[in-house]
Tab-separated table of C-alpha atoms in Angstrom:
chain	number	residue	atom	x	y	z
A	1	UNK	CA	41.941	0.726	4.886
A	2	UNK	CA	40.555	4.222	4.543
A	3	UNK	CA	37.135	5.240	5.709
A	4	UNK	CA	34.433	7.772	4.664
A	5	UNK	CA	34.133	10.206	7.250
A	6	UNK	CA	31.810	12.895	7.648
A	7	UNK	CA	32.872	16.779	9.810
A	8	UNK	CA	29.237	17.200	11.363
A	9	UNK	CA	30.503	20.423	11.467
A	10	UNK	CA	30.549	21.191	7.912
A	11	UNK	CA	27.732	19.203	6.760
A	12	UNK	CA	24.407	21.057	6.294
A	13	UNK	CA	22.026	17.950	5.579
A	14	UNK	CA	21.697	18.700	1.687
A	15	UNK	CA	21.726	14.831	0.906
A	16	UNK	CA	23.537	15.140	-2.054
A	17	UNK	CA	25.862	12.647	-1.489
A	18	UNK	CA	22.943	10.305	-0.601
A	19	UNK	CA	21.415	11.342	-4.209
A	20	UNK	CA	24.766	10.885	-5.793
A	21	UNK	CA	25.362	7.583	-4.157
A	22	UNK	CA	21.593	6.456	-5.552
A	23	UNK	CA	22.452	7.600	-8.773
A	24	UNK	CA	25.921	5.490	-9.007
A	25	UNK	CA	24.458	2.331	-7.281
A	26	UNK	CA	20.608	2.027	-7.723
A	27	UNK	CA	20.408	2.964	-4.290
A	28	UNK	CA	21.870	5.372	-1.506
A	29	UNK	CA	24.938	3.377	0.147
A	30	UNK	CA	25.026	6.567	2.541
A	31	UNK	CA	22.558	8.149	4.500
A	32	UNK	CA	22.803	11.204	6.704
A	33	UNK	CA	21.176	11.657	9.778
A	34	UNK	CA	19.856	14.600	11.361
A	35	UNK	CA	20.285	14.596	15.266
A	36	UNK	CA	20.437	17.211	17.668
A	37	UNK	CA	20.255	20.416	14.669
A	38	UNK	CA	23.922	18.763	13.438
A	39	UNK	CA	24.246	15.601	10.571
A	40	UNK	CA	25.828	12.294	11.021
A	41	UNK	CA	26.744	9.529	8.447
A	42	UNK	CA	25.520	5.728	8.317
A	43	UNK	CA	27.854	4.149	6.245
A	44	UNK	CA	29.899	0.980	6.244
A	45	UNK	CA	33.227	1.235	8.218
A	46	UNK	CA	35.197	-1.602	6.577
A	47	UNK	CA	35.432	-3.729	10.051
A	48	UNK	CA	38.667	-5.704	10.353
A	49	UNK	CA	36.629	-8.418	12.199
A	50	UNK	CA	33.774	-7.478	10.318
A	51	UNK	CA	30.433	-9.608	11.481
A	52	UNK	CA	28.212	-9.043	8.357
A	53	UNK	CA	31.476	-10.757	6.800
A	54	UNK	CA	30.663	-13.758	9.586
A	55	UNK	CA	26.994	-14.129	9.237
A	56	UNK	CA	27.023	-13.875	5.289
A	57	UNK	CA	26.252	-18.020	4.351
A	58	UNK	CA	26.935	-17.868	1.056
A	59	UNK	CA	30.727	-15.821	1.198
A	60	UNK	CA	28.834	-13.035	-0.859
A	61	UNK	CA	29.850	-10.334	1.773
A	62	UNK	CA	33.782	-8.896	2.150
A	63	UNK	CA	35.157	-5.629	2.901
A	64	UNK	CA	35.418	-4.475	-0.798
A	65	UNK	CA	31.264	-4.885	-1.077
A	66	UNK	CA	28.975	-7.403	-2.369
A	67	UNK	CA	29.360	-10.123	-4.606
A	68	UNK	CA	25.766	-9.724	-6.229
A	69	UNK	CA	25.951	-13.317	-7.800
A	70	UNK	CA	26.295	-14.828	-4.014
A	71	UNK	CA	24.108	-12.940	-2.789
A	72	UNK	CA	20.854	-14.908	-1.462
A	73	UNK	CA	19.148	-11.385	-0.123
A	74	UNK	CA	18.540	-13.365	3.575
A	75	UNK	CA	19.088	-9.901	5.049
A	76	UNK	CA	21.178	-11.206	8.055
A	77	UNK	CA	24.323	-8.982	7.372
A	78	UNK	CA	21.949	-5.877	7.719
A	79	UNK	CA	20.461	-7.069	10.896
A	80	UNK	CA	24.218	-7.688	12.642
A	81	UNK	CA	25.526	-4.359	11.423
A	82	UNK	CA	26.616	-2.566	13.955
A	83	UNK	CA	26.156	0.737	12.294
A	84	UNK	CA	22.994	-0.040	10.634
A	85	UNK	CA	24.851	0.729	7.147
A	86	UNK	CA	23.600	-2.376	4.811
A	87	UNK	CA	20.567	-1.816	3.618
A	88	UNK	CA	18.557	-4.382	1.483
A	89	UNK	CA	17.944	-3.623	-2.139
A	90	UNK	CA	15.232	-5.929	-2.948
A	91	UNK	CA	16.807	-9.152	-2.601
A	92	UNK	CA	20.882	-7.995	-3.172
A	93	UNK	CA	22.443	-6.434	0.243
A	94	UNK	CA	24.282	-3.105	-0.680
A	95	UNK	CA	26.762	-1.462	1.370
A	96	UNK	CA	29.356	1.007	0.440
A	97	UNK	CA	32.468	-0.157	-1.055
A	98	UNK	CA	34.068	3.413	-1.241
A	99	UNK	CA	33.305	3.313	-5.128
A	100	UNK	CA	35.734	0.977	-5.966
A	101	UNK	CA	34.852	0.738	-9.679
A	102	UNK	CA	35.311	4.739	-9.855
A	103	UNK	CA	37.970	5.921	-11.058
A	104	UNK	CA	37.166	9.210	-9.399
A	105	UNK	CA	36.426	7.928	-6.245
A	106	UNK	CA	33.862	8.015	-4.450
A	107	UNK	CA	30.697	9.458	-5.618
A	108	UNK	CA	29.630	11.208	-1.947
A	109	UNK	CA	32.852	12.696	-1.631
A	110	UNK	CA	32.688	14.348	-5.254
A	111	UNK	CA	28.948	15.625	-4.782
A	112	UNK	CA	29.560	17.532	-0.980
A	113	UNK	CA	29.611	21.332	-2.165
A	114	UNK	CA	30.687	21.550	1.547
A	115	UNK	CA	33.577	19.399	1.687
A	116	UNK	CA	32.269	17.638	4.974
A	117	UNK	CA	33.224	14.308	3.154
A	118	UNK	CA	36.524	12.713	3.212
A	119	UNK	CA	38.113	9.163	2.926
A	120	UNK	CA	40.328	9.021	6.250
A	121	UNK	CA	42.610	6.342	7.123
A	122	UNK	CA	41.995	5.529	11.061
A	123	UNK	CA	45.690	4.958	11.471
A	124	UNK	CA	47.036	8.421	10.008
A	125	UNK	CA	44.484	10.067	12.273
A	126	UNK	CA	45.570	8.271	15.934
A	127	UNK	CA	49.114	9.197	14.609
A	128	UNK	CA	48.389	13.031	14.204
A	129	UNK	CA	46.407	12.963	17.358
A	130	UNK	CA	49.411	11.148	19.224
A	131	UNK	CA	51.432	13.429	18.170
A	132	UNK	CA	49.047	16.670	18.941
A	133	UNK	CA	49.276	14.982	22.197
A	134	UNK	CA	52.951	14.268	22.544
A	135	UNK	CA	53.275	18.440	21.506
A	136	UNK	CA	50.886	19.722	24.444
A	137	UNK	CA	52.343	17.343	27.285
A	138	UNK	CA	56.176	18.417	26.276
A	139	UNK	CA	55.185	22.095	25.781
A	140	UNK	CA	55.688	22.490	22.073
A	141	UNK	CA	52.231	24.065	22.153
A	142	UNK	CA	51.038	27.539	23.608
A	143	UNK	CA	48.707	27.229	26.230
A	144	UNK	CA	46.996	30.645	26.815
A	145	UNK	CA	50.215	32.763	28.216
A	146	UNK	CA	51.916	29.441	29.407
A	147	UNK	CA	54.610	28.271	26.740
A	148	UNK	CA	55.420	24.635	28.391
A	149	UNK	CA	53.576	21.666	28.914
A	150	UNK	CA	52.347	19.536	31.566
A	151	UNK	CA	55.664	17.118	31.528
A	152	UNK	CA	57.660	20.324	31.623
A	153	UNK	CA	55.878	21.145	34.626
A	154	UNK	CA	56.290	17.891	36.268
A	155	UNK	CA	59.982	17.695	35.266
A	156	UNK	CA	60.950	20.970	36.837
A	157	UNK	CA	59.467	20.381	40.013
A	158	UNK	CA	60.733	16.861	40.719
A	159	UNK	CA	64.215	18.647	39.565
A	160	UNK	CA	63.533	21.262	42.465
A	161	UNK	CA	62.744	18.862	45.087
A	162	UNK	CA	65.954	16.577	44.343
A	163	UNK	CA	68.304	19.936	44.678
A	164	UNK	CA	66.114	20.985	47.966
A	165	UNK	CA	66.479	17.132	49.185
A	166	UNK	CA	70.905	17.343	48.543
């Protein structure tokens, strides 16, 4: 399942996506926090084992959002977050549900004028950083001067040492 992420990098704290979000669903789903002069996101991360899922006792809580007719407002699912991303909206629990009923997507995403927003999928990204990986260790990548990797390295002196050992 894909996942809002936010580049700290890019974002510059103008809370429009939190405004956006408010807008769309009565209140802010997202909220950006400043820390350190750079901005991080609170927002749901779809767990697979998720424990506001768990807690919920009335099966008004999934990964897609909140079934608002369930929902008895006993504020347990925001207390087990892990992320602190549920918030209580008088006596519903909200929590982002990537904007399901959008057709555009997802509001936050549409309102960053700095692009810092982005729906990932987790899996895609450990694939492109295995592979980043894979690329330095067998020397596919320039390193400063050096054109080989660390594997390279290690190959071609464990080659030497069996010729100097025959």
């Amino acid at each position: 399942m894909e996942k809002i992420s936010v580049n700290s990098n890019l974002c510059d704290g103008c809370l429009n996506c939190e405004k956006m979000c408010a807008s769309v669903h009565k209140v802010a789903r997202i909220k950006i926090i400043e820390h350190d002069s750079s901005y991080y996101s609170i927002v749901c991360q779809h767990c697979d084992n998720a424990p506001c899922i768990k807690v919920c006792p009335t099966d008004a809580m999934s990964r897609e959002g909140v079934d608002e007719d369930k929902c008895i407002g006993c504020g347990l699912c925001s207390i087990i977050c892990p992320f602190g991303a549920i918030t209580l909206n008088g006596s519903i629990a909200e929590k982002c549900n990537l904007c399901q009923d959008r057709e555009e997507g997802p509001a936050c995403i549409k309102s960053c004028s700095k692009r810092a927003i982005s729906l990932v999928d987790p899996a895609k990204v450990k694939l492109k950083n295995q592979e980043k990986y894979i690329a330095k260790l067998s020397g596919e990548t320039k390193v400063g001067n050096i054109n080989g990797g660390f594997v390279r390295f290690i190959t071609s002196q464990a080659r030497a040492r069996l010729v100097l050992e025959e």
